[in-house]
mmCIF file of C-alpha atoms and ligand atoms in Angstrom:
data_model
loop_
_atom_site.group_PDB
_atom_site.id
_atom_site.type_symbol
_atom_site.label_atom_id
_atom_site.label_comp_id
_atom_site.label_asym_id
_atom_site.label_seq_id
_atom_site.Cartn_x
_atom_site.Cartn_y
_atom_site.Cartn_z
ATOM 1 C CA MET A 1468 0.000 0.000 0.000
ATOM 2 C CA TYR A 1469 2.715 2.468 1.081
ATOM 3 C CA ALA A 1470 4.998 1.206 -1.675
ATOM 4 C CA GLN A 1471 2.165 1.726 -4.198
ATOM 5 C CA MET A 1472 1.619 5.247 -2.855
ATOM 6 C CA ILE A 1473 5.328 6.034 -3.253
ATOM 7 C CA LYS A 1474 5.237 4.622 -6.820
ATOM 8 C CA SER A 1475 2.138 6.599 -7.767
ATOM 9 C CA GLU A 1476 3.762 9.750 -6.352
ATOM 10 C CA ALA A 1477 6.830 8.998 -8.442
ATOM 11 C CA THR A 1478 4.673 8.997 -11.590
ATOM 12 C CA LYS A 1479 3.450 12.514 -10.667
ATOM 13 C CA ASP A 1480 7.044 13.782 -10.832
ATOM 14 C CA ASP A 1481 8.379 15.296 -14.053
ATOM 15 C CA PRO A 1482 9.845 12.291 -15.976
ATOM 16 C CA GLU A 1483 12.830 14.302 -17.140
ATOM 17 C CA LYS A 1484 13.695 15.390 -13.597
ATOM 18 C CA LEU A 1485 13.196 11.824 -12.406
ATOM 19 C CA ALA A 1486 15.587 10.462 -15.033
ATOM 20 C CA THR A 1487 18.264 13.050 -14.143
ATOM 21 C CA PHE A 1488 17.793 12.270 -10.452
ATOM 22 C CA GLN A 1489 18.140 8.505 -11.022
ATOM 23 C CA ALA A 1490 21.244 9.096 -13.158
ATOM 24 C CA ARG A 1491 22.810 11.057 -10.286
ATOM 25 C CA ILE A 1492 22.004 8.217 -7.875
ATOM 26 C CA ASP A 1493 23.413 5.619 -10.273
ATOM 27 C CA ALA A 1494 26.593 7.675 -10.664
ATOM 28 C CA GLY A 1495 27.070 7.650 -6.864
ATOM 29 C CA ASP A 1496 26.346 11.381 -6.349
ATOM 30 C CA LYS A 1497 25.192 12.510 -2.921
ATOM 31 C CA ILE A 1498 21.771 14.173 -2.868
ATOM 32 C CA GLU A 1499 21.776 17.262 -0.646
ATOM 33 C CA PRO A 1500 18.738 18.850 1.078
ATOM 34 C CA LYS A 1501 18.309 21.715 -1.405
ATOM 35 C CA ASP A 1502 18.600 19.482 -4.497
ATOM 36 C CA TRP A 1503 15.467 18.465 -6.376
ATOM 37 C CA MET A 1504 14.230 15.062 -5.225
ATOM 38 C CA PRO A 1505 11.105 12.975 -5.926
ATOM 39 C CA GLU A 1506 8.448 13.311 -3.242
ATOM 40 C CA GLY A 1507 8.572 9.543 -2.645
ATOM 41 C CA TYR A 1508 12.337 9.706 -2.006
ATOM 42 C CA ARG A 1509 11.818 12.498 0.540
ATOM 43 C CA LYS A 1510 8.973 10.660 2.300
ATOM 44 C CA THR A 1511 10.820 7.338 2.398
ATOM 45 C CA LEU A 1512 13.851 9.035 3.925
ATOM 46 C CA ILE A 1513 11.746 10.806 6.549
ATOM 47 C CA ARG A 1514 10.198 7.449 7.487
ATOM 48 C CA GLN A 1515 13.483 5.552 7.626
ATOM 49 C CA ILE A 1516 15.633 8.247 9.267
ATOM 50 C CA GLY A 1517 12.806 9.208 11.667
ATOM 51 C CA GLN A 1518 12.269 5.568 12.619
ATOM 52 C CA HIS A 1519 16.003 5.126 13.042
ATOM 53 C CA ALA A 1520 16.196 8.232 15.300
ATOM 54 C CA HIS A 1521 13.273 6.976 17.402
ATOM 55 C CA SER A 1522 15.033 3.597 17.747
ATOM 56 C CA GLU A 1523 18.122 5.266 19.188
ATOM 57 C CA ILE A 1524 16.020 7.231 21.676
ATOM 58 C CA VAL A 1525 13.705 4.386 22.742
ATOM 59 C CA GLY A 1526 16.760 2.095 22.679
ATOM 60 C CA GLN A 1527 18.130 3.936 25.706
ATOM 61 C CA LEU A 1528 15.377 2.502 27.887
ATOM 62 C CA PRO A 1529 16.323 -1.211 28.108
ATOM 63 C CA GLU A 1530 19.924 -0.329 29.001
ATOM 64 C CA GLY A 1531 19.067 2.722 31.104
ATOM 65 C CA ASN A 1532 17.260 0.199 33.271
ATOM 66 C CA TRP A 1533 20.647 -1.226 34.357
ATOM 67 C CA ILE A 1534 22.741 1.915 34.970
ATOM 68 C CA THR A 1535 21.927 2.003 38.672
ATOM 69 C CA ARG A 1536 22.541 -1.733 39.008
ATOM 70 C CA ALA A 1537 25.824 -2.130 37.124
ATOM 71 C CA PRO A 1538 28.131 -4.483 39.057
ATOM 72 C CA THR A 1539 31.172 -2.142 39.239
ATOM 73 C CA LEU A 1540 31.891 1.573 38.971
ATOM 74 C CA GLU A 1541 33.786 0.948 35.725
ATOM 75 C CA ARG A 1542 30.890 -0.964 34.151
ATOM 76 C CA LYS A 1543 28.520 1.781 35.258
ATOM 77 C CA ALA A 1544 30.665 4.514 33.638
ATOM 78 C CA ILE A 1545 30.900 2.510 30.396
ATOM 79 C CA LEU A 1546 27.151 1.835 30.261
ATOM 80 C CA LEU A 1547 26.334 5.451 31.045
ATOM 81 C CA ALA A 1548 28.600 6.614 28.204
ATOM 82 C CA LYS A 1549 26.989 4.129 25.819
ATOM 83 C CA VAL A 1550 23.454 5.208 26.666
ATOM 84 C CA GLN A 1551 24.465 8.860 26.232
ATOM 85 C CA ASP A 1552 25.939 7.986 22.822
ATOM 86 C CA GLU A 1553 22.543 6.579 21.789
ATOM 87 C CA ALA A 1554 20.907 9.902 22.702
ATOM 88 C CA GLY A 1555 23.513 11.659 20.532
ATOM 89 C CA HIS A 1556 22.762 9.305 17.616
ATOM 90 C CA GLY A 1557 19.075 10.140 17.926
ATOM 91 C CA LEU A 1558 19.907 13.844 17.766
ATOM 92 C CA TYR A 1559 22.138 13.609 14.658
ATOM 93 C CA LEU A 1560 19.413 11.606 12.953
ATOM 94 C CA TYR A 1561 16.612 14.021 13.884
ATOM 95 C CA CYS A 1562 18.811 16.818 12.461
ATOM 96 C CA ALA A 1563 19.298 14.843 9.233
ATOM 97 C CA ALA A 1564 15.518 14.296 8.972
ATOM 98 C CA GLU A 1565 14.857 17.995 9.617
ATOM 99 C CA THR A 1566 16.778 18.890 6.444
ATOM 100 C CA LEU A 1567 13.935 17.130 4.573
ATOM 101 C CA GLY A 1568 11.316 19.595 5.825
ATOM 102 C CA VAL A 1569 9.901 17.888 8.908
ATOM 103 C CA THR A 1570 10.444 19.218 12.422
ATOM 104 C CA ARG A 1571 11.736 17.237 15.359
ATOM 105 C CA ASP A 1572 8.517 18.041 17.233
ATOM 106 C CA GLU A 1573 6.440 16.569 14.386
ATOM 107 C CA LEU A 1574 8.552 13.415 14.365
ATOM 108 C CA THR A 1575 8.287 13.113 18.137
ATOM 109 C CA GLU A 1576 4.518 13.523 18.049
ATOM 110 C CA MET A 1577 4.268 10.753 15.449
ATOM 111 C CA LEU A 1578 6.343 8.471 17.691
ATOM 112 C CA LEU A 1579 4.325 9.283 20.781
ATOM 113 C CA ASP A 1580 0.933 8.664 19.197
ATOM 114 C CA GLY A 1581 2.062 5.490 17.449
ATOM 115 C CA ARG A 1582 2.060 6.770 13.844
ATOM 116 C CA MET A 1583 5.799 6.094 13.534
ATOM 117 C CA LYS A 1584 7.678 2.950 14.485
ATOM 118 C CA TYR A 1585 10.967 2.206 16.233
ATOM 119 C CA SER A 1586 13.016 -0.969 16.089
ATOM 120 C CA SER A 1587 11.131 -4.064 17.262
ATOM 121 C CA ILE A 1588 14.093 -5.155 19.410
ATOM 122 C CA PHE A 1589 13.451 -2.480 22.022
ATOM 123 C CA ASN A 1590 10.094 -4.013 22.899
ATOM 124 C CA TYR A 1591 11.855 -6.907 24.635
ATOM 125 C CA PRO A 1592 12.806 -6.679 28.318
ATOM 126 C CA THR A 1593 16.336 -6.700 29.774
ATOM 127 C CA LEU A 1594 16.005 -9.077 32.708
ATOM 128 C CA THR A 1595 19.569 -9.603 33.963
ATOM 129 C CA TRP A 1596 22.997 -7.945 33.805
ATOM 130 C CA ALA A 1597 23.968 -10.482 31.116
ATOM 131 C CA ASP A 1598 21.399 -8.796 28.876
ATOM 132 C CA MET A 1599 23.689 -5.728 28.831
ATOM 133 C CA GLY A 1600 26.311 -7.994 27.291
ATOM 134 C CA ALA A 1601 23.863 -9.529 24.825
ATOM 135 C CA VAL A 1602 22.420 -6.148 23.800
ATOM 136 C CA GLY A 1603 25.872 -4.710 23.092
ATOM 137 C CA TRP A 1604 27.100 -7.828 21.328
ATOM 138 C CA LEU A 1605 23.995 -8.759 19.336
ATOM 139 C CA VAL A 1606 21.846 -5.628 19.058
ATOM 140 C CA ASP A 1607 24.690 -3.208 18.400
ATOM 141 C CA GLY A 1608 26.299 -5.927 16.264
ATOM 142 C CA ALA A 1609 23.147 -6.137 14.112
ATOM 143 C CA ALA A 1610 22.886 -2.337 14.051
ATOM 144 C CA ILE A 1611 26.468 -2.049 12.725
ATOM 145 C CA MET A 1612 25.877 -4.709 10.084
ATOM 146 C CA ASN A 1613 22.959 -2.628 8.800
ATOM 147 C CA GLN A 1614 24.524 0.810 9.264
ATOM 148 C CA VAL A 1615 28.045 0.436 7.873
ATOM 149 C CA PRO A 1616 26.632 0.211 4.307
ATOM 150 C CA LEU A 1617 24.372 3.202 5.090
ATOM 151 C CA GLN A 1618 27.534 5.366 5.254
ATOM 152 C CA ARG A 1619 27.315 5.141 1.443
ATOM 153 C CA THR A 1620 23.598 5.919 1.260
ATOM 154 C CA SER A 1621 22.608 8.502 -1.372
ATOM 155 C CA PHE A 1622 21.311 11.230 0.955
ATOM 156 C CA GLY A 1623 24.292 13.306 2.151
ATOM 157 C CA PRO A 1624 23.173 14.252 5.699
ATOM 158 C CA TYR A 1625 22.144 10.644 6.483
ATOM 159 C CA ALA A 1626 25.393 9.184 5.107
ATOM 160 C CA ARG A 1627 27.514 11.659 7.089
ATOM 161 C CA ALA A 1628 25.584 11.043 10.334
ATOM 162 C CA MET A 1629 26.253 7.329 9.870
ATOM 163 C CA VAL A 1630 30.043 7.749 9.845
ATOM 164 C CA ARG A 1631 30.215 8.920 13.444
ATOM 165 C CA ILE A 1632 27.393 6.656 14.581
ATOM 166 C CA CYS A 1633 29.184 3.580 13.238
ATOM 167 C CA LYS A 1634 32.417 4.453 15.042
ATOM 168 C CA GLU A 1635 30.531 4.668 18.327
ATOM 169 C CA GLU A 1636 28.458 1.541 17.649
ATOM 170 C CA SER A 1637 31.617 -0.450 17.219
ATOM 171 C CA PHE A 1638 32.748 0.523 20.739
ATOM 172 C CA HIS A 1639 29.269 -0.468 21.962
ATOM 173 C CA GLN A 1640 29.524 -3.874 20.351
ATOM 174 C CA ARG A 1641 32.950 -4.514 21.885
ATOM 175 C CA GLN A 1642 31.853 -3.490 25.375
ATOM 176 C CA GLY A 1643 28.904 -5.911 25.071
ATOM 177 C CA TYR A 1644 31.146 -8.758 23.935
ATOM 178 C CA ASP A 1645 33.518 -7.951 26.795
ATOM 179 C CA ILE A 1646 30.673 -8.390 29.310
ATOM 180 C CA MET A 1647 29.755 -11.701 27.644
ATOM 181 C CA MET A 1648 33.399 -12.893 27.858
ATOM 182 C CA LYS A 1649 33.533 -12.063 31.535
ATOM 183 C CA MET A 1650 30.293 -13.898 32.257
ATOM 184 C CA ALA A 1651 30.877 -16.872 29.973
ATOM 185 C CA ASN A 1652 34.242 -17.427 31.695
ATOM 186 C CA GLY A 1653 32.888 -16.734 35.173
ATOM 187 C CA THR A 1654 31.029 -18.940 37.640
ATOM 188 C CA GLU A 1655 28.516 -21.585 36.508
ATOM 189 C CA ALA A 1656 25.689 -19.213 37.465
ATOM 190 C CA GLN A 1657 27.203 -16.386 35.379
ATOM 191 C CA LYS A 1658 27.643 -18.697 32.406
ATOM 192 C CA ARG A 1659 23.979 -19.752 32.712
ATOM 193 C CA MET A 1660 22.952 -16.085 32.735
ATOM 194 C CA ALA A 1661 25.011 -15.420 29.598
ATOM 195 C CA GLN A 1662 23.447 -18.417 27.825
ATOM 196 C CA ASP A 1663 19.951 -17.347 28.914
ATOM 197 C CA ALA A 1664 20.541 -13.820 27.555
ATOM 198 C CA LEU A 1665 21.692 -15.258 24.219
ATOM 199 C CA ASN A 1666 18.641 -17.565 24.142
ATOM 200 C CA ARG A 1667 16.240 -14.639 24.607
ATOM 201 C CA MET A 1668 17.993 -12.063 22.376
ATOM 202 C CA TRP A 1669 18.957 -14.239 19.391
ATOM 203 C CA PHE A 1670 15.721 -14.307 17.405
ATOM 204 C CA PRO A 1671 14.672 -10.713 18.251
ATOM 205 C CA SER A 1672 18.123 -9.634 16.964
ATOM 206 C CA LEU A 1673 17.496 -11.445 13.674
ATOM 207 C CA MET A 1674 14.207 -9.509 13.384
ATOM 208 C CA MET A 1675 16.083 -6.198 13.419
ATOM 209 C CA PHE A 1676 16.926 -6.624 9.723
ATOM 210 C CA GLY A 1677 13.247 -6.446 8.813
ATOM 211 C CA PRO A 1678 10.930 -8.966 7.143
ATOM 212 C CA SER A 1679 12.199 -11.398 4.503
ATOM 213 C CA ASP A 1680 12.888 -9.813 1.107
ATOM 214 C CA ALA A 1681 9.657 -11.364 -0.185
ATOM 215 C CA GLU A 1682 7.666 -9.489 2.498
ATOM 216 C CA SER A 1683 9.669 -6.254 2.438
ATOM 217 C CA VAL A 1684 7.507 -3.536 0.885
ATOM 218 C CA HIS A 1685 10.176 -0.878 0.517
ATOM 219 C CA SER A 1686 13.378 -2.756 -0.368
ATOM 220 C CA GLU A 1687 13.115 -2.645 -4.160
ATOM 221 C CA GLN A 1688 12.441 1.100 -4.478
ATOM 222 C CA SER A 1689 14.729 2.022 -1.584
ATOM 223 C CA MET A 1690 17.597 0.015 -3.081
ATOM 224 C CA SER A 1691 17.179 1.635 -6.486
ATOM 225 C CA TRP A 1692 17.333 5.040 -4.783
ATOM 226 C CA LYS A 1693 20.297 3.827 -2.648
ATOM 227 C CA ILE A 1694 18.401 4.726 0.513
ATOM 228 C CA LYS A 1695 19.104 1.098 1.399
ATOM 229 C CA MET A 1696 22.262 -0.543 0.132
ATOM 230 C CA ASN A 1697 21.369 -4.210 0.788
ATOM 231 C CA GLY A 1698 18.367 -6.489 1.084
ATOM 232 C CA ASN A 1699 17.137 -7.522 4.532
ATOM 233 C CA ASP A 1700 17.952 -11.240 4.057
ATOM 234 C CA GLU A 1701 21.476 -10.560 2.815
ATOM 235 C CA LEU A 1702 22.372 -8.559 5.939
ATOM 236 C CA ARG A 1703 20.677 -11.096 8.230
ATOM 237 C CA GLN A 1704 22.804 -13.858 6.670
ATOM 238 C CA LYS A 1705 25.992 -11.806 7.102
ATOM 239 C CA PHE A 1706 25.097 -11.186 10.739
ATOM 240 C CA VAL A 1707 24.578 -14.903 11.432
ATOM 241 C CA ASP A 1708 27.836 -15.797 9.667
ATOM 242 C CA GLN A 1709 29.743 -13.240 11.722
ATOM 243 C CA THR A 1710 28.101 -13.972 15.072
ATOM 244 C CA VAL A 1711 28.067 -17.791 15.255
ATOM 245 C CA PRO A 1712 31.893 -18.076 15.565
ATOM 246 C CA GLN A 1713 31.787 -15.367 18.243
ATOM 247 C CA ALA A 1714 29.265 -17.452 20.212
ATOM 248 C CA GLU A 1715 31.482 -20.512 19.793
ATOM 249 C CA TYR A 1716 34.478 -18.578 21.131
ATOM 250 C CA LEU A 1717 32.406 -17.708 24.200
ATOM 251 C CA GLY A 1718 31.508 -21.390 24.647
ATOM 252 C CA LEU A 1719 27.806 -20.543 24.274
ATOM 253 C CA THR A 1720 25.216 -22.251 22.089
ATOM 254 C CA VAL A 1721 23.122 -20.378 19.530
ATOM 255 C CA PRO A 1722 19.525 -21.456 20.298
ATOM 256 C CA ASP A 1723 18.879 -22.917 16.856
ATOM 257 C CA PRO A 1724 19.091 -26.721 16.558
ATOM 258 C CA ASP A 1725 19.009 -26.451 12.748
ATOM 259 C CA LEU A 1726 21.986 -24.102 12.528
ATOM 260 C CA LYS A 1727 24.487 -25.683 10.156
ATOM 261 C CA TRP A 1728 27.427 -24.553 8.045
ATOM 262 C CA ASN A 1729 26.585 -24.839 4.347
ATOM 263 C CA GLU A 1730 29.800 -25.315 2.397
ATOM 264 C CA THR A 1731 28.146 -24.677 -0.970
ATOM 265 C CA LYS A 1732 26.791 -21.264 -0.103
ATOM 266 C CA GLY A 1733 29.705 -20.413 2.194
ATOM 267 C CA GLY A 1734 27.365 -19.442 5.033
ATOM 268 C CA TYR A 1735 25.182 -20.922 7.742
ATOM 269 C CA ASP A 1736 21.726 -22.376 7.196
ATOM 270 C CA PHE A 1737 19.617 -21.124 10.072
ATOM 271 C CA THR A 1738 16.046 -20.893 11.346
ATOM 272 C CA GLY A 1739 14.415 -17.537 10.725
ATOM 273 C CA PRO A 1740 12.560 -15.706 13.475
ATOM 274 C CA ASP A 1741 8.870 -16.208 14.199
ATOM 275 C CA TRP A 1742 7.408 -13.651 11.764
ATOM 276 C CA ASP A 1743 3.954 -13.751 13.389
ATOM 277 C CA GLU A 1744 5.606 -12.580 16.594
ATOM 278 C CA PHE A 1745 7.508 -9.865 14.670
ATOM 279 C CA PHE A 1746 4.331 -8.447 13.087
ATOM 280 C CA GLU A 1747 2.539 -8.556 16.468
ATOM 281 C CA VAL A 1748 5.400 -6.525 18.000
ATOM 282 C CA LEU A 1749 5.106 -4.029 15.116
ATOM 283 C CA LYS A 1750 1.377 -3.715 15.822
ATOM 284 C CA GLY A 1751 2.154 -2.723 19.412
ATOM 285 C CA ASN A 1752 1.648 -6.115 21.046
ATOM 286 C CA GLY A 1753 5.210 -6.956 22.091
ATOM 287 C CA PRO A 1754 6.189 -7.562 25.724
ATOM 288 C CA CYS A 1755 7.226 -3.928 26.391
ATOM 289 C CA ASN A 1756 5.518 -1.738 23.733
ATOM 290 C CA THR A 1757 3.122 -0.126 26.201
ATOM 291 C CA GLU A 1758 5.829 0.469 28.790
ATOM 292 C CA ARG A 1759 8.253 2.004 26.245
ATOM 293 C CA LEU A 1760 5.717 4.421 24.777
ATOM 294 C CA ALA A 1761 4.476 5.366 28.236
ATOM 295 C CA ALA A 1762 8.071 6.190 29.279
ATOM 296 C CA ARG A 1763 8.611 8.378 26.190
ATOM 297 C CA ASN A 1764 5.259 10.134 26.645
ATOM 298 C CA LYS A 1765 6.089 10.818 30.298
ATOM 299 C CA ALA A 1766 9.532 12.208 29.394
ATOM 300 C CA TRP A 1767 7.899 14.485 26.777
ATOM 301 C CA ASP A 1768 5.242 15.734 29.216
ATOM 302 C CA ASP A 1769 7.737 16.186 32.069
ATOM 303 C CA GLY A 1770 10.008 18.216 29.765
ATOM 304 C CA ALA A 1771 7.252 20.599 28.619
ATOM 305 C CA TRP A 1772 8.333 23.314 31.082
ATOM 306 C CA VAL A 1773 11.884 23.246 29.750
ATOM 307 C CA ARG A 1774 10.690 23.661 26.143
ATOM 308 C CA GLU A 1775 8.271 26.415 27.143
ATOM 309 C CA GLY A 1776 11.015 28.201 29.124
ATOM 310 C CA LEU A 1777 13.402 28.069 26.167
ATOM 311 C CA MET A 1778 10.737 29.361 23.770
ATOM 312 C CA ALA A 1779 9.833 32.208 26.158
ATOM 313 C CA HIS A 1780 13.513 33.130 26.502
ATOM 314 C CA ALA A 1781 13.990 33.100 22.715
ATOM 315 C CA ALA A 1782 10.866 35.284 22.244
ATOM 316 C CA LYS A 1783 12.127 37.748 24.873
ATOM 317 C CA LYS A 1784 15.522 38.007 23.166
ATOM 318 C CA ARG A 1785 13.864 38.460 19.761
ATOM 319 C CA SER A 1786 11.647 41.310 20.936
ATOM 320 C CA ALA A 1787 14.581 42.987 22.765
ATOM 321 C CA LYS A 1788 16.599 42.804 19.538
ATOM 322 C CA MET A 1789 13.709 44.236 17.489
ATOM 323 C CA ALA A 1790 13.217 47.080 20.000
ATOM 324 C CA ALA A 1791 16.923 47.949 19.738
ATOM 325 C CA GLU A 1792 16.869 48.090 15.897
HETATM 326 N N1 FAQ B 2324 11.359 -2.963 13.686
HETATM 327 O O1 FAQ B 2324 9.874 -2.806 3.711
HETATM 328 P P1 FAQ B 2324 10.629 -3.061 4.958
HETATM 329 C C1 FAQ B 2324 20.061 0.497 16.994
HETATM 330 C C2 FAQ B 2324 9.010 -1.955 9.265
HETATM 331 S S1 FAQ B 2324 19.356 1.256 15.685
HETATM 332 C C3 FAQ B 2324 10.309 -2.136 13.449
HETATM 333 O O2 FAQ B 2324 11.699 -4.089 4.899
HETATM 334 P P2 FAQ B 2324 12.591 -0.933 5.215
HETATM 335 C C4 FAQ B 2324 21.111 1.238 17.756
HETATM 336 C C5 FAQ B 2324 9.444 -0.962 8.210
HETATM 337 O O3 FAQ B 2324 9.786 0.283 8.765
HETATM 338 C C6 FAQ B 2324 18.135 0.107 15.112
HETATM 339 N N2 FAQ B 2324 9.806 -1.939 12.216
HETATM 340 O O4 FAQ B 2324 11.216 -1.662 5.519
HETATM 341 C C7 FAQ B 2324 20.981 0.929 19.187
HETATM 342 C C8 FAQ B 2324 8.236 -0.890 7.349
HETATM 343 O O5 FAQ B 2324 7.305 -0.060 8.039
HETATM 344 P P3 FAQ B 2324 6.037 0.701 7.370
HETATM 345 C C9 FAQ B 2324 17.330 0.740 14.059
HETATM 346 C C10 FAQ B 2324 10.418 -2.596 11.202
HETATM 347 O O6 FAQ B 2324 12.541 0.370 5.885
HETATM 348 C C11 FAQ B 2324 21.525 -0.221 19.718
HETATM 349 C C12 FAQ B 2324 7.755 -2.328 7.368
HETATM 350 O O7 FAQ B 2324 8.257 -2.915 8.549
HETATM 351 N N3 FAQ B 2324 18.059 0.775 12.824
HETATM 352 O O8 FAQ B 2324 19.697 -0.579 17.254
HETATM 353 C C13 FAQ B 2324 11.508 -3.445 11.387
HETATM 354 O O9 FAQ B 2324 12.916 -0.958 3.781
HETATM 355 C C14 FAQ B 2324 21.436 -0.507 21.081
HETATM 356 C C15 FAQ B 2324 8.207 -3.112 6.140
HETATM 357 O O10 FAQ B 2324 9.626 -3.422 6.162
HETATM 358 C C16 FAQ B 2324 17.558 1.404 11.744
HETATM 359 O O11 FAQ B 2324 16.497 1.992 11.782
HETATM 360 C C17 FAQ B 2324 11.980 -3.622 12.700
HETATM 361 N N4 FAQ B 2324 13.004 -4.436 12.987
HETATM 362 O O12 FAQ B 2324 13.695 -1.863 5.961
HETATM 363 C C18 FAQ B 2324 20.341 1.813 20.040
HETATM 364 C C19 FAQ B 2324 18.443 1.370 10.510
HETATM 365 N N5 FAQ B 2324 11.860 -3.957 10.199
HETATM 366 O O13 FAQ B 2324 6.415 1.257 6.070
HETATM 367 C C20 FAQ B 2324 20.245 1.543 21.400
HETATM 368 C C21 FAQ B 2324 17.837 2.074 9.327
HETATM 369 C C22 FAQ B 2324 11.014 -3.450 9.287
HETATM 370 O O14 FAQ B 2324 5.004 -0.361 7.264
HETATM 371 C C23 FAQ B 2324 20.802 0.374 21.919
HETATM 372 N N6 FAQ B 2324 16.699 1.373 8.802
HETATM 373 N N7 FAQ B 2324 10.138 -2.648 9.891
HETATM 374 O O15 FAQ B 2324 5.697 1.773 8.371
HETATM 375 C C24 FAQ B 2324 16.752 0.410 7.880
HETATM 376 O O16 FAQ B 2324 17.818 0.008 7.436
HETATM 377 C C25 FAQ B 2324 15.452 -0.145 7.368
HETATM 378 O O17 FAQ B 2324 14.416 0.761 7.722
HETATM 379 C C26 FAQ B 2324 15.107 -1.582 7.896
HETATM 380 C C27 FAQ B 2324 13.721 -1.976 7.354
HETATM 381 C C28 FAQ B 2324 16.144 -2.580 7.375
HETATM 382 C C29 FAQ B 2324 15.064 -1.627 9.416
#
């Protein structure tokens, strides 16, 4: 439906302009905010970048949950820095989306009333300290797999935001793996916690790449516009191939009895996630959807006085400046 809408909008655009635009994309040019762009390109970017920004912001909640309960001062400082980085990523991405003619307030309202999505993964709970390891290792690992190619995406502000984000995500992934190493090599109880975290996070991490290519409504158009550089299944496969040896090194078992190296394809055969569960989470019926949106709504309402104060201060300065002129 959305894909059809984007296509029908594309046909409204001047064919000559469209052809020149596509030629620029094919030649690897970066599209900048003031350049002409098809309406569908602009809307798709607002959806993807906005959703990505919301994911970074909502993604602070599962880890924020553990800052006060980190086992050592050092772990606490590291986790705090990581969660702050995620806030920064959200801000760069909102700025990139704003260059497309939408305001941050509009994007936030669409998140808060459920018109815009955020990554499905953040609707799962973080039950133990080992989940901080699994989130860093698997969730940031999946995020990097998806975002490194986005450094070459066709829209300049998005591509440039991705460069810094990817550098920080790679520190996040390493700190997560470091927690997993500590726990997997710790006491029997710690090793059990690490295995349990892997068991619960594995399939939700695979869902982060989106539905299978056959079910993905946007992939074809987004890939021809280089908004997306790869298909969902291709990145999911790369993630599995990269992560299974890391699990083996930890001495942990990936919770997939059918996981098997396939010599012919040079990758693992693996069980896909439960797609019914994925679509339920997208509809708002995951384990933590209500809690996550309630937390964001509360933060927005609690911060109203700060926004109002800033606006009042800006208005006062403006009128003082006008009076002086
Ligand atoms: N969750 O046609 P497709 C992070 C939606 S950042 C929720 O395949 P597309 C950092 C999709 O939007 C994680 N919704 O869509 C961190 C579409 O919705 P529509 C976020 C999903 O866009 C770590 C519909 O399903 N990363 O983790 C999901 O071509 C730790 C149809 O799907 C990004 O956003 C999902 N998993 O491909 C922070 C990266 N998958 O139109 C804190 C940029 C699909 O019905 C702690 N985004 N949908 O409203 C992308 O690369 C793409 O948007 C995909 C989806 C690959 C996610």
